[in-house]
């Protein structure tokens, strides 16, 4: 697998990232659920990135990228294409460094997402909802302004930044047997795997993915990137496919990737809302779904779960439709 | 005001209650919201009883009452009438002491509440939805079984138990300027006031109540209990009127009671869900509504808010109807 030799961040990059972004992010709490522990006969610890600034872990990577820029580069601003949590995170982090962020979003993005980006001070450019159109729109911004493109996951600074969630988590709970994250583009899982492997090599690092967007599952098993075209899953943060950097990190460090059904994602999301009284978005429910639907052997284990975010449209909940 | 001379729990009773119930409850976390602090120009600390066992602070009073019983009395079981959080709490606490709890509920209680009580092992007896019918049903249970009646708020053991939330809170944050709770029957506000007054006499203790169920507001101002008949508010935990014991505690210790509109309750609830990513029930949103609608002078103050519970019917959210 040639891709395994692709350069990926080292643990020291994660530690540097944490030092860099620490003033700008929340040190999120770790919660447990006695009812969940009881029904699963195990001990589960939830790192609550849904409580993170901008409502997801994405602020970690975005802040690391933005605060890594030289003053000259920063002065030109940053841009990205995203209609999800990376868009909000980049807008927020740019605002905190007092630089401009241009966010390319498809015209048909939900109003709640447009409003969030605008609310954090991001400058939105609309484009047609195709990969070509969004890249062209970003290229145009870069040409016009010299803005630095900050990808949403396939980037060394982003991967190192996302690894800081596990760094905080495992600094407090180093003796976990298993750590679970959702996997979309692979920034969170990649960064988590680099960190977990170094802090405690005994930890099993497992990615969890919707069956309906199972590119990481397939790529991991085949040893090459197998993108999934136009996946349709309620876990809207996990529709993206791995990039070469995240694939390399995952191939090298991750012990398994499991998939879960759409139904089990909604059920897990509702379970967490009802029993833990915290709001998680569908993407965050994916590892919980893997636990509840017994996709992983967990009896009497200590499991860490990174709850990736809590940005949901309260007017469009899956059980109110 | 003769009622002020009514015997109310002392601070030492709250401390005893905490020692008694400590093994059976969660020490709930205190959360903050940087966005809320920013828009209100103040510092707010939320004691998250929505994360408490059974989803509300009610387990504190119920556990204190149940674990105060002699073995002989306990053996006969307990009973109450409630279709709310006290019902679930009493069922749970009785189960934890391995005694029987009979819960009298109106036939038309929501299925979600019946299921919760049954899920905690409570034995449900249905009655017509009138105060007379529910008391008669309780009397019958007591006659048949010798069960001990545990009221939902107007009881020294219950008030002392509810005061333990403030005891934990103020042990960690003793330098608050103001502490806010919702007020329904007055158990939480009464217990909080006894505790706060003793730990830091400078703390302003303020009750918050729906305009549509403003009996405590009226009673506090008039100096006598003025019940409100059949109040209609979305804050379903706050429909009850004060009893003589809770009125006495509140009259003696509380600095003010303010009321809020139904609209502001829904808005505050949604604000907390969206920004803090935690699930609170409408009753918990009442003090937040008081803050957001500027009912209290709070600029540059340190405010403590007890979020009383998080039991909502996710199929019937106010913004999905």
Coordinates of C-alpha atoms in Angstrom, one line a residue:
Chain A
X1 CA 0.0 0.0 0.0
X2 CA 1.9 3.0 -1.2
X3 CA -0.5 5.4 0.4
X4 CA 0.6 4.2 3.8
X5 CA 3.9 6.0 3.1
X6 CA 2.1 9.3 2.6
X7 CA 3.2 11.9 5.1
X8 CA 0.8 12.2 8.0
X9 CA 1.0 14.3 11.2
X10 CA 3.1 13.0 14.0
X11 CA 1.9 13.0 17.7
X12 CA 4.2 16.1 18.3
X13 CA 2.1 18.0 15.7
X14 CA -1.0 17.2 17.7
X15 CA 0.6 18.4 20.9
X16 CA 1.8 21.6 19.1
X17 CA -1.7 22.1 17.7
X18 CA -3.2 21.8 21.2
X19 CA -0.9 24.4 22.6
X20 CA -1.7 26.7 19.6
X21 CA -5.5 26.4 19.8
X22 CA -6.0 26.1 23.5
X23 CA -6.9 29.7 24.1
X24 CA -9.6 29.6 21.4
X25 CA -11.4 26.4 22.1
X26 CA -13.4 24.8 25.0
X27 CA -11.8 22.0 27.0
X28 CA -15.0 19.9 26.6
X29 CA -16.3 17.7 29.5
X30 CA -16.5 14.0 29.5
X31 CA -19.9 12.6 30.5
X32 CA -21.2 9.1 31.3
X33 CA -24.6 7.5 31.3
X34 CA -25.5 5.0 34.0
X35 CA -28.5 3.7 32.0
X36 CA -26.4 3.1 29.0
X37 CA -23.6 1.4 31.0
X38 CA -26.2 -0.8 32.6
X39 CA -27.9 -2.0 29.4
X40 CA -24.6 -2.5 27.7
X41 CA -22.8 -4.0 30.7
X42 CA -19.8 -1.8 30.1
X43 CA -18.3 1.6 30.9
X44 CA -18.7 4.3 28.3
X45 CA -17.1 7.8 28.4
X46 CA -18.3 10.5 26.1
X47 CA -16.1 13.3 25.1
X48 CA -18.6 16.0 24.4
X49 CA -17.5 18.0 21.4
X50 CA -21.1 18.9 20.9
X51 CA -20.4 21.4 23.6
X52 CA -17.4 22.7 21.7
X53 CA -17.3 26.3 20.3
X54 CA -19.4 26.4 17.0
X55 CA -21.0 23.1 18.1
X56 CA -18.5 20.6 16.8
X57 CA -14.9 19.4 17.0
X58 CA -14.3 21.2 13.6
X59 CA -13.1 24.3 15.4
X60 CA -10.0 22.4 16.5
X61 CA -8.7 21.8 13.0
X62 CA -9.9 25.2 11.7
X63 CA -8.2 27.1 14.5
X64 CA -5.0 25.1 14.1
X65 CA -4.9 25.9 10.4
X66 CA -5.7 29.6 10.9
X67 CA -3.3 30.2 13.8
X68 CA -0.6 28.4 11.8
X69 CA -0.7 31.0 9.1
X70 CA 2.0 33.7 8.9
X71 CA 0.8 37.2 9.4
X72 CA 1.2 37.9 5.7
X73 CA -0.8 34.9 4.7
X74 CA -3.4 35.6 7.3
X75 CA -3.8 39.1 6.1
X76 CA -5.1 37.8 2.8
X77 CA -7.8 35.8 4.5
X78 CA -8.9 32.2 4.1
X79 CA -11.5 30.3 2.1
X80 CA -13.1 27.0 1.9
X81 CA -16.1 25.2 0.5
X82 CA -18.4 23.5 3.0
X83 CA -22.0 23.6 3.9
X84 CA -21.3 21.9 7.2
X85 CA -19.6 22.3 10.5
X86 CA -16.2 23.1 8.9
X87 CA -17.8 26.2 7.3
X88 CA -19.0 27.5 10.7
X89 CA -15.7 26.6 12.4
X90 CA -13.6 28.3 9.8
X91 CA -15.7 31.5 9.9
X92 CA -15.5 31.5 13.7
X93 CA -11.7 30.9 13.9
X94 CA -11.1 33.5 11.2
X95 CA -13.2 36.0 13.1
X96 CA -11.2 35.3 16.3
X97 CA -8.0 36.0 14.4
X98 CA -9.7 39.1 12.9
X99 CA -9.1 37.9 9.3
X100 CA -11.6 37.4 6.5
X101 CA -13.1 34.0 5.8
X102 CA -14.9 33.3 2.5
X103 CA -17.1 30.3 2.5
X104 CA -18.4 28.8 -0.7
X105 CA -21.7 27.1 -0.1
X106 CA -24.2 25.5 -2.5
X107 CA -27.2 27.7 -3.2
X108 CA -29.5 25.0 -1.8
X109 CA -27.8 24.8 1.6
X110 CA -30.2 24.8 4.5
X111 CA -31.0 28.3 5.8
X112 CA -29.9 27.3 9.3
X113 CA -26.4 26.6 8.0
X114 CA -26.2 29.8 6.0
X115 CA -27.3 31.7 9.0
X116 CA -24.8 30.1 11.3
X117 CA -21.9 30.9 8.9
X118 CA -23.1 34.5 8.5
X119 CA -23.6 34.8 12.2
X120 CA -19.9 34.0 12.8
X121 CA -18.9 36.6 10.4
X122 CA -18.2 34.4 7.3
X123 CA -18.5 35.9 3.8
X124 CA -20.7 33.5 1.9
X125 CA -20.3 32.9 -1.9
X126 CA -23.0 30.7 -3.4
X127 CA -22.3 28.2 -6.1
X128 CA -24.1 25.4 -7.9
X129 CA -24.2 22.2 -5.9
X130 CA -21.5 20.3 -7.8
X131 CA -17.9 19.5 -6.8
X132 CA -16.7 21.3 -9.9
X133 CA -18.6 24.5 -9.3
X134 CA -17.5 24.8 -5.6
X135 CA -13.9 24.3 -6.5
X136 CA -14.2 26.8 -9.3
X137 CA -15.7 29.3 -6.9
X138 CA -12.9 28.8 -4.4
X139 CA -10.3 29.2 -7.1
X140 CA -11.9 32.4 -8.1
X141 CA -11.8 33.7 -4.5
X142 CA -8.1 32.7 -4.2
X143 CA -7.2 34.4 -7.5
X144 CA -9.0 37.6 -6.6
X145 CA -7.8 37.9 -3.0
X146 CA -4.9 35.6 -2.5
X147 CA -6.9 33.9 0.2
X148 CA -5.5 30.6 1.6
X149 CA -7.6 27.6 1.0
X150 CA -8.3 25.6 4.1
X151 CA -9.7 22.1 3.3
X152 CA -12.2 20.5 5.6
X153 CA -10.2 17.3 6.3
X154 CA -7.4 16.3 3.9
X155 CA -4.8 18.6 5.4
X156 CA -2.0 18.1 7.9
X157 CA -3.0 21.1 10.0
X158 CA -6.6 20.0 10.1
X159 CA -5.8 16.4 11.0
X160 CA -3.4 17.4 13.8
X161 CA -6.0 19.9 15.1
X162 CA -8.8 17.2 15.2
X163 CA -6.4 15.0 17.1
X164 CA -6.5 17.4 20.0
X165 CA -9.9 16.1 21.1
X166 CA -8.4 12.7 21.8
X167 CA -5.4 14.4 23.4
X168 CA -7.6 16.0 26.0
X169 CA -9.7 12.9 26.4
X170 CA -6.9 10.4 26.8
X171 CA -5.0 12.8 29.1
X172 CA -7.9 12.2 31.5
X173 CA -8.9 8.7 30.6
X174 CA -5.7 7.0 29.3
X175 CA -6.8 3.5 30.3
X176 CA -9.6 3.0 27.7
X177 CA -9.8 -0.3 25.9
X178 CA -11.5 1.1 22.8
X179 CA -11.9 4.6 21.3
X180 CA -14.7 5.2 18.8
X181 CA -15.3 8.2 16.4
X182 CA -17.5 8.7 13.4
X183 CA -15.7 8.8 10.1
X184 CA -16.6 11.1 7.2
X185 CA -13.6 12.6 5.5
X186 CA -11.4 11.1 8.2
X187 CA -9.9 14.1 9.9
X188 CA -11.3 13.2 13.3
X189 CA -10.6 9.5 13.1
X190 CA -7.1 10.1 11.6
X191 CA -6.1 12.6 14.2
X192 CA -7.6 10.5 17.0
X193 CA -5.7 7.4 15.8
X194 CA -2.3 9.3 15.7
X195 CA -2.9 10.5 19.3
X196 CA -4.4 7.3 20.8
X197 CA -1.7 5.1 19.4
X198 CA 1.0 7.2 21.0
X199 CA -0.7 7.7 24.4
X200 CA -1.7 4.1 24.9
X201 CA -0.8 1.6 22.2
X202 CA -3.2 -1.0 23.7
X203 CA -6.3 1.1 22.8
X204 CA -8.3 -0.3 19.9
X205 CA -9.1 2.6 17.6
X206 CA -12.3 2.0 15.7
X207 CA -14.1 4.1 13.1
X208 CA -17.8 4.0 12.7
X209 CA -19.6 4.9 9.5
X210 CA -23.1 4.9 8.0
X211 CA -23.8 1.9 5.8
X212 CA -25.1 4.4 3.3
X213 CA -21.8 6.3 3.1
X214 CA -19.3 3.4 3.7
X215 CA -16.3 4.6 1.7
X216 CA -14.0 4.4 4.6
X217 CA -15.2 0.9 5.4
X218 CA -14.5 -0.2 1.8
X219 CA -11.3 1.7 1.4
X220 CA -9.9 0.3 4.7
X221 CA -10.6 -3.2 3.6
X222 CA -9.4 -2.8 0.0
X223 CA -6.3 -0.9 0.9
X224 CA -7.1 1.9 -1.6
X225 CA -9.4 4.9 -1.6
X226 CA -12.8 3.9 -2.8
X227 CA -15.0 7.0 -2.8
X228 CA -18.8 6.7 -2.5
X229 CA -20.7 8.9 -5.0
X230 CA -23.6 11.0 -3.7
X231 CA -24.2 9.1 -0.5
X232 CA -27.5 9.6 1.1
X233 CA -27.4 9.4 4.9
X234 CA -29.0 11.3 7.8
X235 CA -25.5 11.7 9.2
X236 CA -24.9 14.7 7.0
X237 CA -21.4 15.3 8.4
X238 CA -20.2 11.9 7.1
X239 CA -21.0 12.1 3.4
X240 CA -17.5 13.0 2.4
X241 CA -15.0 10.4 1.3
X242 CA -11.5 9.9 2.6
X243 CA -8.6 11.9 1.1
X244 CA -5.0 10.5 0.7
X245 CA -3.8 12.0 4.0
X246 CA -6.6 10.8 6.1
X247 CA -6.6 7.4 4.4
X248 CA -2.9 7.0 5.1
X249 CA -3.4 7.9 8.8
X250 CA -6.4 5.5 9.1
X251 CA -4.7 2.7 7.3
X252 CA -1.6 3.0 9.5
X253 CA -3.3 3.3 12.9
X254 CA -6.9 2.2 13.0
X255 CA -7.9 -1.3 14.0
X256 CA -11.3 -1.5 12.4
X257 CA -14.2 0.3 10.7
X258 CA -17.7 -0.8 11.3
X259 CA -20.9 0.4 9.6
X260 CA -24.4 1.1 11.0
X261 CA -27.9 1.4 9.5
X262 CA -29.8 4.7 9.1
X263 CA -32.5 3.4 11.5
X264 CA -30.0 2.6 14.2
X265 CA -28.5 6.1 13.8
X266 CA -31.9 7.8 14.5
X267 CA -32.5 5.4 17.4
X268 CA -29.2 6.1 19.0
X269 CA -29.6 9.8 18.5
X270 CA -32.9 9.7 20.2
X271 CA -31.6 7.5 23.0
X272 CA -28.8 10.0 23.8
X273 CA -31.3 12.9 23.8
X274 CA -33.8 11.1 26.0
X275 CA -31.4 9.4 28.5
X276 CA -28.4 11.7 28.6
X277 CA -30.3 14.9 27.9
X278 CA -27.7 16.2 25.5
X279 CA -28.2 17.2 21.9
X280 CA -26.1 15.4 19.4
X281 CA -26.3 15.5 15.7
X282 CA -26.9 12.4 13.6
X283 CA -23.1 12.0 12.8
X284 CA -22.4 11.9 16.5
X285 CA -24.9 9.2 17.0
X286 CA -23.1 6.8 14.6
X287 CA -20.6 5.4 17.2
X288 CA -23.5 5.2 19.7
X289 CA -25.5 3.2 17.1
X290 CA -22.5 0.9 16.7
X291 CA -22.6 0.2 20.5
X292 CA -26.3 -0.2 20.8
X293 CA -26.6 -2.5 17.8
X294 CA -23.7 -4.6 19.1
X295 CA -21.4 -4.1 16.2
X296 CA -18.4 -4.2 18.5
X297 CA -17.5 -6.6 21.4
X298 CA -17.7 -4.3 24.4
X299 CA -18.7 -6.3 27.4
X300 CA -16.8 -5.2 30.5
X301 CA -14.7 -2.8 28.5
X302 CA -13.9 0.8 29.0
X303 CA -15.0 2.6 25.9
X304 CA -14.3 6.2 24.8
X305 CA -16.7 7.8 22.3
X306 CA -16.0 11.2 20.8
X307 CA -19.4 12.9 20.3
X308 CA -18.4 15.0 17.3
X309 CA -21.1 17.7 17.3
X310 CA -24.5 19.0 18.2
X311 CA -25.7 21.1 15.3
X312 CA -29.2 20.0 14.3
X313 CA -32.1 21.9 12.8
X314 CA -34.7 21.7 15.5
X315 CA -37.4 22.3 13.0
X316 CA -36.5 19.2 11.1
X317 CA -35.9 16.4 13.6
X318 CA -36.1 12.9 12.2
X319 CA -39.0 11.9 14.5
X320 CA -41.0 15.1 13.8
X321 CA -41.1 14.7 10.0
Chain B
X1 CA -47.8 36.6 58.7
X2 CA -48.5 33.6 60.9
X3 CA -47.4 31.3 58.2
X4 CA -43.8 32.5 58.5
X5 CA -43.8 30.8 61.9
X6 CA -44.7 27.4 60.3
X7 CA -41.9 25.0 60.9
X8 CA -39.6 24.7 58.0
X9 CA -36.4 22.6 57.5
X10 CA -33.2 24.0 58.9
X11 CA -29.9 24.1 57.0
X12 CA -28.7 21.1 59.1
X13 CA -31.6 19.1 57.7
X14 CA -30.4 19.8 54.2
X15 CA -26.9 18.7 55.1
X16 CA -28.3 15.5 56.7
X17 CA -30.4 14.9 53.6
X18 CA -27.4 15.2 51.4
X19 CA -25.4 12.7 53.4
X20 CA -28.4 10.4 53.3
X21 CA -29.1 10.5 49.6
X22 CA -25.6 11.0 48.3
X23 CA -25.1 7.3 47.3
X24 CA -28.2 7.3 45.3
X25 CA -28.0 10.4 43.2
X26 CA -25.7 12.1 40.7
X27 CA -23.5 15.0 41.7
X28 CA -24.6 16.9 38.6
X29 CA -22.2 19.1 36.7
X30 CA -22.2 22.9 36.4
X31 CA -22.1 24.2 32.8
X32 CA -21.6 27.7 31.4
X33 CA -22.4 29.2 28.0
X34 CA -20.0 31.7 26.5
X35 CA -22.6 32.9 24.0
X36 CA -25.2 33.5 26.7
X37 CA -22.7 35.3 28.9
X38 CA -21.8 37.4 26.0
X39 CA -25.3 38.5 25.0
X40 CA -26.3 39.1 28.6
X41 CA -23.0 40.7 29.7
X42 CA -22.8 38.6 32.8
X43 CA -21.6 35.2 34.1
X44 CA -24.2 32.5 34.4
X45 CA -23.6 29.1 36.0
X46 CA -26.1 26.3 35.3
X47 CA -26.5 23.5 37.8
X48 CA -27.7 20.7 35.5
X49 CA -30.3 18.7 37.3
X50 CA -31.6 17.7 33.9
X51 CA -28.7 15.3 34.0
X52 CA -29.9 14.0 37.4
X53 CA -31.2 10.4 37.9
X54 CA -34.7 10.2 36.5
X55 CA -34.1 13.4 34.7
X56 CA -34.9 15.9 37.4
X57 CA -34.0 17.2 40.9
X58 CA -37.1 15.4 42.2
X59 CA -35.1 12.3 43.0
X60 CA -33.4 14.4 45.8
X61 CA -36.5 14.9 47.8
X62 CA -38.0 11.5 47.0
X63 CA -34.8 9.7 48.1
X64 CA -34.6 11.7 51.2
X65 CA -38.1 10.8 52.2
X66 CA -37.7 7.2 51.3
X67 CA -34.4 6.7 53.0
X68 CA -35.7 8.5 56.1
X69 CA -38.4 5.8 56.7
X70 CA -37.9 3.3 59.4
X71 CA -37.5 -0.3 58.1
X72 CA -41.0 -1.1 59.4
X73 CA -42.6 1.8 57.6
X74 CA -40.6 1.2 54.5
X75 CA -41.8 -2.4 54.4
X76 CA -45.3 -1.1 53.9
X77 CA -44.3 0.8 50.8
X78 CA -45.0 4.4 49.7
X79 CA -47.6 6.1 47.6
X80 CA -48.1 9.4 46.0
X81 CA -50.2 11.1 43.4
X82 CA -48.3 12.7 40.6
X83 CA -48.2 12.6 36.8
X84 CA -44.9 14.4 36.7
X85 CA -41.3 14.1 37.7
X86 CA -42.1 13.3 41.4
X87 CA -43.9 10.2 40.2
X88 CA -40.8 8.9 38.4
X89 CA -38.5 9.9 41.2
X90 CA -40.5 8.2 43.9
X91 CA -40.8 5.0 41.8
X92 CA -37.0 5.0 41.2
X93 CA -36.1 5.8 44.8
X94 CA -38.5 3.1 46.1
X95 CA -37.0 0.6 43.7
X96 CA -33.5 1.5 44.9
X97 CA -34.6 0.7 48.5
X98 CA -36.4 -2.4 47.2
X99 CA -39.7 -1.3 48.5
X100 CA -43.0 -0.8 46.7
X101 CA -44.2 2.5 45.3
X102 CA -47.8 3.0 44.3
X103 CA -48.3 6.0 42.0
X104 CA -51.8 7.4 41.5
X105 CA -52.0 9.0 38.0
X106 CA -54.9 10.5 36.1
X107 CA -56.1 8.2 33.3
X108 CA -55.4 10.9 30.8
X109 CA -51.7 11.2 31.7
X110 CA -49.4 11.2 28.7
X111 CA -48.1 7.7 27.7
X112 CA -44.5 8.8 28.0
X113 CA -45.1 9.6 31.7
X114 CA -46.9 6.4 32.4
X115 CA -44.1 4.4 30.7
X116 CA -41.4 6.2 32.7
X117 CA -43.1 5.4 36.0
X118 CA -43.7 1.8 35.0
X119 CA -40.1 1.6 33.7
X120 CA -38.8 2.5 37.1
X121 CA -40.9 -0.3 38.7
X122 CA -43.8 1.9 40.0
X123 CA -47.2 0.4 40.5
X124 CA -49.6 2.7 38.7
X125 CA -53.2 3.2 39.9
X126 CA -55.4 5.3 37.6
X127 CA -57.9 7.7 38.8
X128 CA -60.1 10.5 37.4
X129 CA -58.3 13.8 36.8
X130 CA -59.6 15.7 39.8
X131 CA -57.9 16.5 43.1
X132 CA -60.6 14.7 45.0
X133 CA -60.3 11.5 43.0
X134 CA -56.5 11.3 43.3
X135 CA -56.6 11.9 47.0
X136 CA -59.3 9.3 47.4
X137 CA -57.2 6.8 45.4
X138 CA -54.2 7.5 47.6
X139 CA -56.3 7.1 50.8
X140 CA -57.5 3.8 49.5
X141 CA -53.9 2.5 48.9
X142 CA -52.9 3.7 52.3
X143 CA -55.9 1.9 53.9
X144 CA -55.3 -1.3 52.1
X145 CA -51.5 -1.5 52.5
X146 CA -50.4 0.9 55.2
X147 CA -48.2 2.6 52.5
X148 CA -46.7 5.9 53.6
X149 CA -47.9 8.9 51.6
X150 CA -45.0 11.0 50.2
X151 CA -46.2 14.4 49.0
X152 CA -44.5 16.0 46.0
X153 CA -43.5 19.2 47.7
X154 CA -45.3 20.2 50.9
X155 CA -43.2 18.0 53.2
X156 CA -40.2 18.7 55.4
X157 CA -38.2 15.7 54.0
X158 CA -38.9 16.7 50.4
X159 CA -38.0 20.4 50.9
X160 CA -34.7 19.4 52.7
X161 CA -33.9 17.0 49.9
X162 CA -34.5 19.5 47.2
X163 CA -32.2 21.9 49.0
X164 CA -29.3 19.6 48.4
X165 CA -29.0 20.7 44.7
X166 CA -28.1 24.2 46.0
X167 CA -25.8 22.7 48.6
X168 CA -23.7 21.0 45.9
X169 CA -23.9 24.1 43.7
X170 CA -22.9 26.6 46.3
X171 CA -20.2 24.4 47.7
X172 CA -18.5 24.9 44.4
X173 CA -19.7 28.4 43.6
X174 CA -20.3 30.2 46.9
X175 CA -19.7 33.6 45.5
X176 CA -22.8 34.0 43.4
X177 CA -24.7 37.3 43.5
X178 CA -28.1 35.7 42.5
X179 CA -29.5 32.2 42.5
X180 CA -32.6 31.4 40.4
X181 CA -34.9 28.5 40.4
X182 CA -38.3 27.8 38.9
X183 CA -41.2 27.7 41.4
X184 CA -44.2 25.3 41.1
X185 CA -45.1 23.8 44.5
X186 CA -42.1 25.5 46.0
X187 CA -40.0 22.5 47.1
X188 CA -37.0 23.4 45.0
X189 CA -37.2 27.2 45.7
X190 CA -37.9 26.6 49.4
X191 CA -35.0 24.2 49.8
X192 CA -32.7 26.3 47.8
X193 CA -33.5 29.4 49.8
X194 CA -32.8 27.7 53.1
X195 CA -29.4 26.5 51.8
X196 CA -28.3 29.7 50.0
X197 CA -29.2 32.0 52.9
X198 CA -27.0 30.0 55.2
X199 CA -24.0 29.5 52.8
X200 CA -23.9 33.1 51.7
X201 CA -26.4 35.6 53.1
X202 CA -25.5 38.0 50.3
X203 CA -27.0 35.9 47.6
X204 CA -30.3 37.2 46.2
X205 CA -32.6 34.3 46.0
X206 CA -35.2 34.7 43.3
X207 CA -38.0 32.4 42.2
X208 CA -39.2 32.4 38.5
X209 CA -42.7 31.4 37.5
X210 CA -44.9 31.3 34.4
X211 CA -47.3 34.3 34.3
X212 CA -50.0 31.7 33.5
X213 CA -49.4 29.9 36.9
X214 CA -48.4 32.9 39.0
X215 CA -49.6 31.7 42.4
X216 CA -46.3 32.0 44.1
X217 CA -45.8 35.5 42.7
X218 CA -49.2 36.5 44.1
X219 CA -48.9 34.7 47.3
X220 CA -45.4 36.2 48.0
X221 CA -46.7 39.7 47.4
X222 CA -50.0 39.3 49.4
X223 CA -48.4 37.4 52.3
X224 CA -50.9 34.6 52.1
X225 CA -51.3 31.5 49.9
X226 CA -53.3 32.4 46.8
X227 CA -53.7 29.2 44.7
X228 CA -54.3 29.4 41.0
X229 CA -57.0 27.1 39.7
X230 CA -56.3 24.9 36.7
X231 CA -53.4 27.0 35.3
X232 CA -52.5 26.4 31.7
X233 CA -48.8 26.7 31.0
X234 CA -46.3 24.8 28.9
X235 CA -44.1 24.5 32.0
X236 CA -46.1 21.5 33.2
X237 CA -44.0 21.0 36.3
X238 CA -45.0 24.4 37.6
X239 CA -48.8 24.1 37.6
X240 CA -49.0 23.3 41.3
X241 CA -49.6 25.9 43.9
X242 CA -47.5 26.5 47.1
X243 CA -48.3 24.6 50.3
X244 CA -48.1 26.0 53.8
X245 CA -44.5 24.7 54.4
X246 CA -43.1 25.8 51.1
X247 CA -44.9 29.2 51.4
X248 CA -43.3 29.6 54.8
X249 CA -39.8 28.9 53.6
X250 CA -40.2 31.1 50.6
X251 CA -41.7 34.0 52.6
X252 CA -38.9 33.9 55.0
X253 CA -35.9 33.6 52.7
X254 CA -36.7 34.5 49.1
X255 CA -35.9 38.0 47.8
X256 CA -38.3 38.2 44.9
X257 CA -40.5 36.2 42.5
X258 CA -40.7 37.2 38.9
X259 CA -43.0 35.9 36.1
X260 CA -42.4 35.2 32.5
X261 CA -44.6 34.7 29.4
X262 CA -45.3 31.4 27.7
X263 CA -43.6 32.7 24.5
X264 CA -40.4 33.6 26.4
X265 CA -40.4 30.1 28.0
X266 CA -40.4 28.4 24.6
X267 CA -37.8 30.8 23.2
X268 CA -35.5 30.2 26.2
X269 CA -35.9 26.5 26.0
X270 CA -35.0 26.5 22.3
X271 CA -32.1 28.9 23.0
X272 CA -30.6 26.5 25.5
X273 CA -31.1 23.5 23.2
X274 CA -29.5 25.3 20.3
X275 CA -26.6 27.0 22.0
X276 CA -25.8 24.9 25.0
X277 CA -26.8 21.6 23.3
X278 CA -28.5 20.3 26.4
X279 CA -32.1 19.2 26.7
X280 CA -34.1 21.0 29.3
X281 CA -37.9 20.8 29.9
X282 CA -40.1 23.9 29.7
X283 CA -40.1 24.3 33.5
X284 CA -36.3 24.5 33.5
X285 CA -36.5 27.2 30.8
X286 CA -38.4 29.6 33.1
X287 CA -35.4 31.1 34.9
X288 CA -33.6 31.3 31.6
X289 CA -36.6 33.2 30.2
X290 CA -36.4 35.6 33.1
X291 CA -32.8 36.3 32.2
X292 CA -33.3 36.6 28.4
X293 CA -36.3 38.9 28.9
X294 CA -34.4 41.1 31.3
X295 CA -36.8 40.6 34.2
X296 CA -33.9 40.8 36.6
X297 CA -31.0 43.2 36.8
X298 CA -28.0 41.0 36.0
X299 CA -25.3 43.1 34.3
X300 CA -21.9 42.0 35.5
X301 CA -23.3 39.7 38.1
X302 CA -22.6 36.1 38.8
X303 CA -25.8 34.2 38.4
X304 CA -26.6 30.6 39.4
X305 CA -29.5 28.9 37.7
X306 CA -30.8 25.5 38.7
X307 CA -32.0 23.7 35.6
X308 CA -34.6 21.6 37.2
X309 CA -35.1 18.8 34.7
X310 CA -34.9 17.5 31.2
X311 CA -38.0 15.3 30.7
X312 CA -39.7 16.2 27.5
X313 CA -41.8 14.3 25.0
X314 CA -39.6 14.4 21.9
X315 CA -42.7 13.7 19.8
X316 CA -44.4 16.8 21.1
X317 CA -42.0 19.6 21.0
X318 CA -43.5 23.1 21.0
X319 CA -41.8 24.0 17.7
X320 CA -42.9 20.8 16.0
X321 CA -46.6 21.1 16.7

